[in-house]
Coordinates of C-alpha atoms in Angstrom, one line a residue:
M1 CA 0.0 -0.2 -0.3
S2 CA 3.5 2.4 0.3
K3 CA 4.4 2.1 -2.2
M4 CA 1.1 2.5 -4.1
K5 CA 1.4 5.8 -2.8
D6 CA 4.4 6.2 -3.2
S7 CA 4.3 5.4 -6.8
V8 CA 1.1 8.6 -7.5
F9 CA 2.7 10.8 -5.5
G10 CA 6.4 10.4 -7.6
T11 CA 4.0 10.5 -10.5
F12 CA 1.7 13.6 -9.6
L13 CA 5.8 14.9 -8.7
V14 CA 6.3 13.7 -12.5
A15 CA 3.8 16.2 -13.6
F16 CA 4.0 19.4 -11.4
V17 CA 7.8 19.3 -12.5
V18 CA 7.1 19.2 -16.4
C19 CA 4.1 21.6 -16.1
A20 CA 6.3 24.4 -14.1
V21 CA 9.1 24.0 -16.7
C22 CA 6.6 24.1 -19.4
S23 CA 5.2 26.9 -18.0
V24 CA 8.4 28.4 -17.8
F25 CA 9.9 27.7 -21.2
V26 CA 6.9 29.8 -22.7
A27 CA 6.8 32.3 -20.4
S28 CA 10.2 32.8 -21.2
A29 CA 10.0 32.3 -25.5
A30 CA 6.8 35.0 -24.6
V31 CA 8.6 37.6 -22.8
I32 CA 11.8 36.7 -25.5
L33 CA 9.4 36.8 -28.8
R34 CA 7.9 40.0 -27.7
P35 CA 10.2 42.8 -29.3
I36 CA 10.8 40.8 -32.0
Q37 CA 7.5 40.9 -32.7
A38 CA 6.7 43.8 -32.5
K39 CA 9.4 44.7 -35.0
N40 CA 8.2 41.9 -36.7
A41 CA 4.5 44.1 -36.7
E42 CA 6.1 47.2 -37.4
L43 CA 7.8 46.6 -40.4
F44 CA 4.7 45.3 -41.9
K45 CA 2.9 48.4 -41.3
N46 CA 5.6 50.9 -42.4
K47 CA 6.6 48.3 -45.8
N48 CA 2.4 49.3 -46.5
I49 CA 3.3 53.2 -45.9
L50 CA 5.3 52.3 -48.6
I51 CA 3.2 50.8 -50.8
A52 CA 0.2 52.9 -50.2
C53 CA 2.6 56.0 -50.9
G54 CA 4.1 54.7 -54.4
L55 CA 7.4 54.2 -53.4
I56 CA 7.3 49.8 -53.9
D57 CA 5.2 47.5 -54.6
K58 CA 2.8 45.0 -52.7
N59 CA 5.3 41.6 -53.6
D60 CA 8.1 43.6 -53.6
K61 CA 10.7 42.4 -50.1
I62 CA 12.3 44.8 -48.7
S63 CA 15.1 45.0 -45.5
A64 CA 13.7 47.0 -42.3
E65 CA 16.9 49.5 -43.4
K66 CA 16.1 49.8 -46.9
C67 CA 12.4 50.6 -46.2
E68 CA 14.0 52.7 -43.3
E69 CA 15.7 54.4 -46.1
L70 CA 12.5 55.3 -48.1
L71 CA 10.6 56.2 -45.1
N72 CA 13.3 59.4 -45.0
S73 CA 12.1 60.2 -48.7
V74 CA 8.2 60.6 -47.4
R75 CA 6.6 63.6 -45.1
I76 CA 5.1 62.2 -42.2
L77 CA 3.7 64.9 -40.7
K78 CA 1.0 63.7 -36.9
V79 CA -1.6 67.0 -36.8
D80 CA -4.4 68.2 -34.8
L81 CA -7.2 67.3 -36.6
S82 CA -9.7 70.0 -34.3
T83 CA -7.5 72.6 -35.3
Q84 CA -5.1 71.2 -38.6
K85 CA -1.9 72.0 -36.6
I86 CA 1.3 70.0 -37.7
V87 CA 1.7 68.5 -34.0
A88 CA 5.2 66.3 -35.3
E89 CA 7.1 65.9 -38.4
G90 CA 9.6 62.7 -39.0
A91 CA 10.5 59.8 -37.1
E92 CA 8.3 61.1 -33.7
A93 CA 5.0 61.3 -35.7
L94 CA 6.0 58.0 -37.3
Q95 CA 5.6 56.6 -32.5
Y96 CA 2.1 57.7 -33.2
D97 CA -0.9 54.6 -32.9
E98 CA -3.9 55.7 -33.5
R99 CA -5.4 52.8 -31.8
T100 CA -3.8 53.1 -28.9
A101 CA -4.2 56.4 -27.9
A102 CA -8.0 56.1 -29.5
K103 CA -7.9 54.5 -26.2
T104 CA -6.1 56.2 -23.9
P105 CA -8.0 58.9 -21.4
G106 CA -7.2 61.9 -22.5
E107 CA -5.3 61.1 -25.3
S108 CA -8.9 60.4 -27.3
V109 CA -12.1 61.8 -28.6
A110 CA -15.5 60.8 -29.1
I111 CA -16.7 60.0 -32.2
T112 CA -20.1 61.4 -31.9
G113 CA -22.0 64.3 -35.1
S114 CA -20.9 62.4 -38.2
K115 CA -23.2 61.0 -40.9
F116 CA -20.5 58.0 -41.0
N117 CA -20.6 54.9 -39.7
V118 CA -17.4 54.6 -38.4
G119 CA -17.9 52.1 -36.1
L120 CA -16.2 53.1 -32.9
A121 CA -16.5 55.0 -30.0
S122 CA -13.6 56.8 -30.0
R123 CA -11.0 57.8 -32.3
G124 CA -7.7 60.1 -31.4
R125 CA -6.8 62.9 -30.9
Y126 CA -4.0 63.5 -33.6
G127 CA -3.9 62.5 -36.9
L128 CA -0.8 60.5 -39.6
L129 CA -0.5 62.1 -42.7
F130 CA 2.0 60.8 -45.6
V131 CA 3.1 63.0 -48.5
A132 CA 5.1 60.7 -50.9
E133 CA 7.0 61.5 -54.6
N134 CA 7.9 58.3 -56.9
P135 CA 11.6 59.8 -57.2
E136 CA 11.0 57.8 -61.5
T137 CA 7.7 58.5 -62.1
K138 CA 7.4 62.8 -59.6
E139 CA 3.8 61.6 -58.8
K140 CA 3.3 62.8 -56.0
R141 CA 0.4 61.3 -53.6
V142 CA -0.9 62.3 -50.1
V143 CA -1.6 58.9 -48.2
L144 CA -4.9 58.8 -45.2
P145 CA -4.7 55.9 -42.7
L146 CA -7.9 54.4 -41.9
V147 CA -9.3 52.9 -39.1
G148 CA -12.7 51.4 -38.8
R149 CA -15.3 48.7 -37.9
G150 CA -16.8 46.1 -40.4
L151 CA -19.0 43.2 -40.4
W152 CA -16.4 41.1 -37.2
S153 CA -13.4 42.8 -37.0
V154 CA -12.1 46.8 -36.7
M155 CA -9.9 46.7 -39.8
S156 CA -7.3 49.2 -40.8
A157 CA -5.9 50.7 -44.5
F158 CA -4.5 53.6 -46.1
I159 CA -6.1 55.2 -48.4
A160 CA -3.6 58.1 -51.2
L161 CA -5.2 60.6 -53.3
D162 CA -2.8 61.8 -55.9
G163 CA -0.6 65.2 -55.1
S164 CA -1.7 67.2 -57.0
D165 CA -6.1 67.5 -56.9
M166 CA -6.3 65.5 -53.2
N167 CA -9.1 64.5 -55.1
T168 CA -8.6 61.8 -57.4
V169 CA -7.8 57.9 -55.4
K170 CA -4.5 56.5 -56.7
S171 CA -4.7 53.6 -53.7
L172 CA -7.2 52.1 -51.0
L173 CA -5.1 49.0 -49.0
F174 CA -6.4 47.7 -46.4
Y175 CA -3.7 45.5 -44.8
D176 CA -5.9 44.7 -41.6
Q177 CA -8.4 42.9 -40.6
G178 CA -10.8 39.2 -39.8
E179 CA -13.4 40.0 -42.0
T180 CA -15.7 36.5 -43.4
A181 CA -12.6 35.1 -46.3
G182 CA -13.9 34.8 -50.1
L183 CA -15.9 37.1 -48.0
G184 CA -15.7 40.3 -46.8
G185 CA -12.3 40.3 -46.9
E186 CA -11.8 40.8 -50.2
V187 CA -11.3 44.0 -49.5
E188 CA -8.0 43.4 -49.2
N189 CA -8.1 41.8 -53.3
P190 CA -6.1 44.1 -55.2
N191 CA -8.1 43.2 -58.1
W192 CA -11.1 44.7 -55.7
A193 CA -8.6 47.8 -54.5
A194 CA -7.7 48.7 -58.2
R195 CA -11.0 49.8 -58.4
W196 CA -11.0 52.4 -56.3
V197 CA -8.5 53.8 -58.4
G198 CA -9.5 57.2 -60.1
K199 CA -12.4 57.8 -58.5
K200 CA -12.6 60.6 -57.3
A201 CA -12.5 60.8 -52.9
F202 CA -14.9 64.1 -53.3
D203 CA -17.6 66.6 -54.3
G204 CA -16.4 69.6 -53.4
N205 CA -16.0 69.4 -50.0
Q206 CA -18.0 66.6 -49.3
P207 CA -17.2 63.0 -50.0
A208 CA -18.5 61.2 -52.2
I209 CA -17.1 58.0 -53.2
R210 CA -18.2 55.2 -51.7
V211 CA -19.3 51.3 -52.5
I212 CA -23.1 50.6 -53.4
K213 CA -24.8 47.0 -54.1
G214 CA -23.3 45.2 -57.7
A215 CA -21.5 46.9 -60.8
A216 CA -20.5 50.0 -61.1
P217 CA -21.2 52.3 -64.0
M218 CA -18.7 52.8 -65.6
D219 CA -18.7 56.4 -66.0
S220 CA -18.9 57.2 -62.6
E221 CA -17.0 59.5 -60.7
F222 CA -17.8 58.3 -57.5
E223 CA -20.0 54.5 -57.6
V224 CA -17.5 51.1 -56.8
D225 CA -18.9 47.7 -57.7
G226 CA -19.7 46.2 -54.3
I227 CA -18.3 42.9 -53.3
S228 CA -20.5 39.6 -53.4
G229 CA -22.2 39.1 -50.4
A230 CA -20.2 41.4 -48.3
T231 CA -22.8 44.0 -48.2
L232 CA -22.3 44.6 -44.4
T233 CA -18.8 44.8 -44.6
C234 CA -19.1 47.5 -47.4
N235 CA -20.8 49.7 -45.1
G236 CA -18.5 49.8 -42.4
V237 CA -15.8 50.9 -45.6
N238 CA -17.6 52.3 -46.0
G239 CA -18.8 53.8 -42.9
T240 CA -14.5 54.2 -42.5
V241 CA -13.6 55.8 -45.9
G242 CA -15.9 58.2 -45.4
Y243 CA -15.8 59.7 -41.4
W244 CA -11.7 59.2 -42.3
L245 CA -12.3 61.8 -46.2
A246 CA -14.3 64.1 -43.9
L247 CA -12.3 64.6 -41.3
Y248 CA -9.1 64.9 -42.4
K249 CA -10.7 67.2 -45.4
P250 CA -9.3 70.8 -44.2
V251 CA -6.3 69.4 -43.5
L252 CA -5.8 68.0 -47.4
D253 CA -6.7 71.9 -47.7
K254 CA -4.0 73.4 -45.5
I255 CA -1.6 71.3 -47.2
A256 CA -2.5 72.2 -50.7
E257 CA -2.6 75.7 -49.7
E258 CA 0.9 75.6 -48.5
E259 CA 2.4 73.6 -51.4
K260 CA 0.9 76.1 -53.6
M261 CA 2.3 79.2 -51.9
G262 CA 5.7 77.1 -52.0
G263 CA 5.2 76.7 -55.5
N264 CA 4.9 80.2 -56.1
E265 CA 7.9 81.2 -53.8

């Protein structure tokens, strides 16, 4: 009987030791990997900024060093979205995380009164803006970050406007979303994103570009083909794009005026 008790105790002891050792390994791995994961996430986002700016293609593989070099050619602005005042530029501005700020008391602003349903309760006080020029084509782009709720997830994207008119869409790039694969997840499909190119973001001062149900007329300046079976996700896209375009419009007007004055000097 004593031997049986010893055997049972020994089994539990071994199991406990194994679990304890495994827990230590798992915890250590999490601590060690956290900085690596953060670096990879930063590189992923920065690459998507460069894609939206038209400085690299989606399938280009570049190092972190090359990514940093290209970002140095981009004018990165952190703007107070209430006053349109630039509060930081360059690397300092790039450190700003809108999604974190939107959840932080003192750094967030409640979202109220907009006709566009972005699906979020709050946003950060500040916003980022990227101004880039392709050294080969001399094409200028102004890139705005977008964040809003789809059907199942909060979606993140960049929309690029032609720097010459601050209105013609040059690209739309969803890079983080958790919508249904094959349905709402098609917002990441390059073929669908290509249908935004050449459309007009604004009609006068108001955001006008929108996804419709079914196919958009060929001559439509503002309408984009819908995604079959993804009506609610498309509604989220419309709310997200419309909300941020409306919020950034005064900033875009200010940047355009500065560019005009600079060109006349």
